[in-house]
Amino acid sequence: TSLHEGTTGIQALDLLGRKVMADGGAALALLSEEIEAAVGAARRAGLARWADALALSVRALASLTAELGARGASGDVSRMLLHATEYLDAFGVVVVAWQHLAMATAALAKPGRDEEDSAYRAGKVRAMEYWLETELPRAESTMAVVRAGGEAFTAIDDTAF
């Protein structure tokens, strides 16, 4: 497991505190456009079930990001960043799901010449199915933790350590 302080925590604070909020969320909007293009291509390739699952997670992440941004904009930056590490985790799961979907779509578009090509395509599709079936649902529960904003760990007095 990663440490919530240290490198992971710093990357999480940077992602949530700066990158996705910068320029009114322009980078996140661009990423969402890229993912939506991949979702459309996957649907056309016959991967609609998986494309729809990813699209739902992307919408949930965008909604959560907007909620967190509103917390920060209202002046409650510490509550916005409270679960930045969990946000980073959910964000990463969604991005990896996008990459798996894009790779499976590309593999299906590759003209097959022999048994090896067929095995390659099947492997890419199975890897994508695994990730979207097993890992992507984890992003939803992680986003629920971030949204809830539980503060139990912030109540621990420094002298307890």
GROMACS .gro file of C-alpha atoms in nm:
model
  161
    1THR     CA    1   0.000   0.000   0.000
    2SER     CA    2   0.120   0.350  -0.061
    3LEU     CA    3   0.193   0.608   0.204
    4HIS     CA    4  -0.061   0.888   0.213
    5GLU     CA    5   0.218   1.123   0.301
    6GLY     CA    6   0.535   1.130   0.098
    7THR     CA    7   0.553   1.095  -0.278
    8THR     CA    8   0.201   0.957  -0.329
    9GLY     CA    9   0.050   1.228  -0.112
   10ILE     CA   10   0.246   1.500  -0.286
   11GLN     CA   11   0.141   1.372  -0.630
   12ALA     CA   12  -0.219   1.352  -0.511
   13LEU     CA   13  -0.218   1.708  -0.380
   14ASP     CA   14  -0.059   1.826  -0.705
   15LEU     CA   15  -0.316   1.644  -0.921
   16LEU     CA   16  -0.618   1.764  -0.728
   17GLY     CA   17  -0.490   2.095  -0.603
   18ARG     CA   18  -0.332   2.219  -0.923
   19LYS     CA   19  -0.355   2.006  -1.234
   20VAL     CA   20  -0.727   1.927  -1.260
   21MET     CA   21  -0.828   2.269  -1.126
   22ALA     CA   22  -0.586   2.481  -1.331
   23ASP     CA   23  -0.729   2.707  -1.600
   24GLY     CA   24  -1.084   2.625  -1.497
   25GLY     CA   25  -1.028   2.253  -1.545
   26ALA     CA   26  -0.899   2.282  -1.902
   27ALA     CA   27  -0.662   1.983  -1.873
   28LEU     CA   28  -0.936   1.764  -1.729
   29ALA     CA   29  -1.173   1.874  -2.006
   30LEU     CA   30  -0.911   1.781  -2.267
   31LEU     CA   31  -0.858   1.442  -2.104
   32SER     CA   32  -1.234   1.386  -2.097
   33GLU     CA   33  -1.251   1.464  -2.471
   34GLU     CA   34  -0.975   1.211  -2.541
   35ILE     CA   35  -1.153   0.947  -2.335
   36GLU     CA   36  -1.488   1.024  -2.502
   37ALA     CA   37  -1.325   0.975  -2.843
   38ALA     CA   38  -1.190   0.638  -2.729
   39VAL     CA   39  -1.534   0.546  -2.592
   40GLY     CA   40  -1.692   0.625  -2.929
   41ALA     CA   41  -1.432   0.420  -3.116
   42ALA     CA   42  -1.481   0.129  -2.875
   43ARG     CA   43  -1.857   0.138  -2.926
   44ARG     CA   44  -1.805   0.125  -3.303
   45ALA     CA   45  -1.567  -0.171  -3.255
   46GLY     CA   46  -1.834  -0.370  -3.069
   47LEU     CA   47  -1.713  -0.295  -2.718
   48ALA     CA   48  -2.020  -0.094  -2.614
   49ARG     CA   49  -2.062  -0.265  -2.275
   50TRP     CA   50  -1.711  -0.170  -2.173
   51ALA     CA   51  -1.724   0.173  -2.333
   52ASP     CA   52  -2.042   0.252  -2.141
   53ALA     CA   53  -1.885   0.139  -1.812
   54LEU     CA   54  -1.589   0.368  -1.868
   55ALA     CA   55  -1.811   0.659  -1.972
   56LEU     CA   56  -2.007   0.626  -1.646
   57SER     CA   57  -1.687   0.632  -1.441
   58VAL     CA   58  -1.555   0.935  -1.628
   59ARG     CA   59  -1.879   1.121  -1.560
   60ALA     CA   60  -1.862   1.024  -1.191
   61LEU     CA   61  -1.503   1.146  -1.171
   62ALA     CA   62  -1.591   1.474  -1.342
   63SER     CA   63  -1.883   1.525  -1.102
   64LEU     CA   64  -1.664   1.452  -0.800
   65THR     CA   65  -1.396   1.688  -0.931
   66ALA     CA   66  -1.656   1.964  -0.969
   67GLU     CA   67  -1.775   1.905  -0.611
   68LEU     CA   68  -1.420   1.921  -0.479
   69GLY     CA   69  -1.350   2.231  -0.686
   70ALA     CA   70  -1.656   2.397  -0.536
   71ARG     CA   71  -1.526   2.319  -0.188
   72GLY     CA   72  -1.195   2.482  -0.276
   73ALA     CA   73  -1.362   2.781  -0.443
   74SER     CA   74  -1.571   2.840  -0.131
   75GLY     CA   75  -1.247   2.869   0.068
   76ASP     CA   76  -1.251   2.519   0.218
   77VAL     CA   77  -0.930   2.406   0.048
   78SER     CA   78  -0.833   2.168   0.327
   79ARG     CA   79  -1.165   1.982   0.293
   80MET     CA   80  -1.119   1.979  -0.085
   81LEU     CA   81  -0.780   1.813  -0.046
   82LEU     CA   82  -0.872   1.594   0.251
   83HIS     CA   83  -0.881   1.271   0.051
   84ALA     CA   84  -0.651   1.370  -0.234
   85THR     CA   85  -0.467   1.036  -0.217
   86GLU     CA   86  -0.790   0.842  -0.268
   87TYR     CA   87  -0.882   1.082  -0.550
   88LEU     CA   88  -0.547   1.006  -0.714
   89ASP     CA   89  -0.617   0.634  -0.683
   90ALA     CA   90  -0.962   0.661  -0.843
   91PHE     CA   91  -0.828   0.891  -1.114
   92GLY     CA   92  -0.551   0.642  -1.195
   93VAL     CA   93  -0.792   0.348  -1.217
   94VAL     CA   94  -1.012   0.540  -1.463
   95VAL     CA   95  -0.714   0.647  -1.676
   96VAL     CA   96  -0.577   0.291  -1.692
   97ALA     CA   97  -0.926   0.168  -1.789
   98TRP     CA   98  -0.924   0.420  -2.074
   99GLN     CA   99  -0.587   0.293  -2.193
  100HIS     CA  100  -0.701  -0.071  -2.181
  101LEU     CA  101  -1.015   0.016  -2.377
  102ALA     CA  102  -0.811   0.206  -2.636
  103MET     CA  103  -0.563  -0.083  -2.672
  104ALA     CA  104  -0.842  -0.339  -2.714
  105THR     CA  105  -1.011  -0.119  -2.973
  106ALA     CA  106  -0.684  -0.079  -3.165
  107ALA     CA  107  -0.618  -0.453  -3.149
  108LEU     CA  108  -0.961  -0.530  -3.293
  109ALA     CA  109  -0.895  -0.286  -3.578
  110LYS     CA  110  -0.565  -0.459  -3.663
  111PRO     CA  111  -0.608  -0.684  -3.965
  112GLY     CA  112  -0.558  -1.047  -3.868
  113ARG     CA  113  -0.320  -1.253  -4.072
  114ASP     CA  114  -0.263  -1.560  -3.863
  115GLU     CA  115  -0.326  -1.739  -3.535
  116GLU     CA  116  -0.070  -1.524  -3.354
  117ASP     CA  117  -0.256  -1.205  -3.453
  118SER     CA  118  -0.581  -1.358  -3.333
  119ALA     CA  119  -0.426  -1.451  -2.998
  120TYR     CA  120  -0.284  -1.099  -2.964
  121ARG     CA  121  -0.626  -0.941  -3.024
  122ALA     CA  122  -0.794  -1.180  -2.782
  123GLY     CA  123  -0.532  -1.105  -2.518
  124LYS     CA  124  -0.582  -0.730  -2.546
  125VAL     CA  125  -0.958  -0.770  -2.520
  126ARG     CA  126  -0.931  -1.004  -2.220
  127ALA     CA  127  -0.690  -0.769  -2.040
  128MET     CA  128  -0.933  -0.483  -2.098
  129GLU     CA  129  -1.227  -0.692  -1.978
  130TYR     CA  130  -1.037  -0.785  -1.663
  131TRP     CA  131  -0.951  -0.425  -1.580
  132LEU     CA  132  -1.295  -0.283  -1.648
  133GLU     CA  133  -1.472  -0.570  -1.475
  134THR     CA  134  -1.244  -0.600  -1.171
  135GLU     CA  135  -1.061  -0.273  -1.116
  136LEU     CA  136  -1.293  -0.004  -1.254
  137PRO     CA  137  -1.570  -0.072  -0.998
  138ARG     CA  138  -1.312   0.000  -0.728
  139ALA     CA  139  -1.293   0.358  -0.855
  140GLU     CA  140  -1.662   0.407  -0.774
  141SER     CA  141  -1.621   0.302  -0.410
  142THR     CA  142  -1.306   0.512  -0.377
  143MET     CA  143  -1.489   0.814  -0.516
  144ALA     CA  144  -1.762   0.758  -0.255
  145VAL     CA  145  -1.499   0.780   0.020
  146VAL     CA  146  -1.365   1.105  -0.126
  147ARG     CA  147  -1.715   1.248  -0.164
  148ALA     CA  148  -1.807   1.161   0.196
  149GLY     CA  149  -1.505   1.353   0.321
  150GLY     CA  150  -1.464   1.161   0.646
  151GLU     CA  151  -1.234   1.343   0.883
  152ALA     CA  152  -1.152   1.075   1.143
  153PHE     CA  153  -0.781   1.072   1.066
  154THR     CA  154  -0.755   1.449   1.104
  155ALA     CA  155  -0.870   1.425   1.467
  156ILE     CA  156  -0.560   1.234   1.574
  157ASP     CA  157  -0.341   1.449   1.794
  158ASP     CA  158   0.022   1.473   1.683
  159THR     CA  159   0.132   1.351   2.026
  160ALA     CA  160  -0.031   1.014   1.951
  161PHE     CA  161   0.266   0.941   1.729
   0.00000   0.00000   0.00000
